[in-house]
Amino acid sequence: MSSSANIEHIAAFAFLGFAFCAAYRDRMTLVCSVVLGSAVVLELLQKLTPDRHARLLDESEKVVGGLLGILLASMALRLLQRWTASDV
């Protein structure tokens, strides 16, 4: 079960990173701050509740997923820009 939760963390933040990067392509600092900051803040907030546990592994999975999504979106946007520029 834990491996599916690990994949879920990575996939969710990869999607979040991809979506923010695609929406705000000219504001990469904002995108990285929101995506990576939310991963850290979510884990820190889990320390405040007695029934949840914040783990460094969960946080690192979220950060890696967010970075992966941002990287994939950046590559996709560059490819799209090249394809549309070569058609002109």
PDB file of C-alpha atoms in Angstrom, residues 9-83:
ATOM      1  CA  HIS A   9       2.288  11.955  -3.982  1.00  0.00           C
ATOM      2  CA  ILE A  10       4.608  12.168  -6.958  1.00  0.00           C
ATOM      3  CA  ALA A  11       1.804  12.118  -9.537  1.00  0.00           C
ATOM      4  CA  ALA A  12      -0.326  14.713  -7.750  1.00  0.00           C
ATOM      5  CA  PHE A  13       2.503  17.203  -7.437  1.00  0.00           C
ATOM      6  CA  ALA A  14       3.754  16.465 -10.953  1.00  0.00           C
ATOM      7  CA  PHE A  15       0.302  17.394 -12.225  1.00  0.00           C
ATOM      8  CA  LEU A  16       0.279  20.503 -10.028  1.00  0.00           C
ATOM      9  CA  GLY A  17       3.716  21.545 -11.276  1.00  0.00           C
ATOM     10  CA  PHE A  18       2.744  20.884 -14.895  1.00  0.00           C
ATOM     11  CA  ALA A  19      -0.494  22.864 -14.575  1.00  0.00           C
ATOM     12  CA  PHE A  20       1.115  25.872 -12.897  1.00  0.00           C
ATOM     13  CA  CYS A  21       4.019  25.907 -15.337  1.00  0.00           C
ATOM     14  CA  ALA A  22       1.671  25.763 -18.320  1.00  0.00           C
ATOM     15  CA  ALA A  23      -0.549  28.506 -16.904  1.00  0.00           C
ATOM     16  CA  TYR A  24       2.233  30.860 -15.795  1.00  0.00           C
ATOM     17  CA  ARG A  25       4.989  30.072 -18.267  1.00  0.00           C
ATOM     18  CA  ASP A  26       6.649  33.478 -17.952  1.00  0.00           C
ATOM     19  CA  ARG A  27       6.724  33.443 -14.134  1.00  0.00           C
ATOM     20  CA  MET A  28       8.928  30.486 -13.252  1.00  0.00           C
ATOM     21  CA  THR A  29       9.923  31.869  -9.850  1.00  0.00           C
ATOM     22  CA  LEU A  30       6.267  32.099  -8.849  1.00  0.00           C
ATOM     23  CA  VAL A  31       5.579  28.590 -10.149  1.00  0.00           C
ATOM     24  CA  CYS A  32       8.472  27.044  -8.232  1.00  0.00           C
ATOM     25  CA  SER A  33       7.574  28.977  -5.083  1.00  0.00           C
ATOM     26  CA  VAL A  34       3.929  27.884  -5.140  1.00  0.00           C
ATOM     27  CA  VAL A  35       4.498  24.251  -6.052  1.00  0.00           C
ATOM     28  CA  LEU A  36       7.531  23.540  -3.892  1.00  0.00           C
ATOM     29  CA  GLY A  37       6.361  25.796  -1.078  1.00  0.00           C
ATOM     30  CA  SER A  38       3.017  24.029  -0.893  1.00  0.00           C
ATOM     31  CA  ALA A  39       4.776  20.668  -0.582  1.00  0.00           C
ATOM     32  CA  VAL A  40       6.779  21.909   2.386  1.00  0.00           C
ATOM     33  CA  VAL A  41       3.879  23.762   4.018  1.00  0.00           C
ATOM     34  CA  LEU A  42       1.539  20.777   3.738  1.00  0.00           C
ATOM     35  CA  GLU A  43       3.998  18.558   5.560  1.00  0.00           C
ATOM     36  CA  LEU A  44       4.630  21.199   8.227  1.00  0.00           C
ATOM     37  CA  LEU A  45       0.888  21.585   8.789  1.00  0.00           C
ATOM     38  CA  GLN A  46       0.646  17.854   9.422  1.00  0.00           C
ATOM     39  CA  LYS A  47       2.830  18.364  12.497  1.00  0.00           C
ATOM     40  CA  LEU A  48       0.056  20.477  14.027  1.00  0.00           C
ATOM     41  CA  THR A  49      -2.531  17.694  14.047  1.00  0.00           C
ATOM     42  CA  PRO A  50      -2.190  14.782  16.473  1.00  0.00           C
ATOM     43  CA  ASP A  51      -3.601  12.178  14.080  1.00  0.00           C
ATOM     44  CA  ARG A  52      -1.200  12.896  11.195  1.00  0.00           C
ATOM     45  CA  HIS A  53       2.540  12.466  10.928  1.00  0.00           C
ATOM     46  CA  ALA A  54       4.845  14.586   8.814  1.00  0.00           C
ATOM     47  CA  ARG A  55       7.671  12.642   7.212  1.00  0.00           C
ATOM     48  CA  LEU A  56      10.657  13.874   5.288  1.00  0.00           C
ATOM     49  CA  LEU A  57      10.123  11.084   2.746  1.00  0.00           C
ATOM     50  CA  ASP A  58       6.610  12.338   1.949  1.00  0.00           C
ATOM     51  CA  GLU A  59       7.880  15.880   1.586  1.00  0.00           C
ATOM     52  CA  SER A  60      10.715  14.839  -0.712  1.00  0.00           C
ATOM     53  CA  GLU A  61       8.300  12.831  -2.890  1.00  0.00           C
ATOM     54  CA  LYS A  62       6.086  15.888  -3.263  1.00  0.00           C
ATOM     55  CA  VAL A  63       9.044  18.126  -4.108  1.00  0.00           C
ATOM     56  CA  VAL A  64      10.411  15.638  -6.658  1.00  0.00           C
ATOM     57  CA  GLY A  65       6.962  15.284  -8.230  1.00  0.00           C
ATOM     58  CA  GLY A  66       6.557  19.053  -8.436  1.00  0.00           C
ATOM     59  CA  LEU A  67       9.972  19.484 -10.034  1.00  0.00           C
ATOM     60  CA  LEU A  68       9.227  16.678 -12.476  1.00  0.00           C
ATOM     61  CA  GLY A  69       5.968  18.330 -13.527  1.00  0.00           C
ATOM     62  CA  ILE A  70       7.638  21.713 -13.955  1.00  0.00           C
ATOM     63  CA  LEU A  71      10.430  20.153 -16.009  1.00  0.00           C
ATOM     64  CA  LEU A  72       8.007  18.243 -18.256  1.00  0.00           C
ATOM     65  CA  ALA A  73       5.870  21.332 -18.817  1.00  0.00           C
ATOM     66  CA  SER A  74       8.926  23.455 -19.630  1.00  0.00           C
ATOM     67  CA  MET A  75      10.098  20.892 -22.163  1.00  0.00           C
ATOM     68  CA  ALA A  76       6.628  20.587 -23.692  1.00  0.00           C
ATOM     69  CA  LEU A  77       6.273  24.362 -23.985  1.00  0.00           C
ATOM     70  CA  ARG A  78       9.680  24.669 -25.662  1.00  0.00           C
ATOM     71  CA  LEU A  79       8.826  21.906 -28.143  1.00  0.00           C
ATOM     72  CA  LEU A  80       5.494  23.545 -28.872  1.00  0.00           C
ATOM     73  CA  GLN A  81       7.226  26.881 -29.406  1.00  0.00           C
ATOM     74  CA  ARG A  82       9.706  25.303 -31.829  1.00  0.00           C
ATOM     75  CA  TRP A  83       6.985  23.525 -33.797  1.00  0.00           C
TER      76      TRP A  83
END
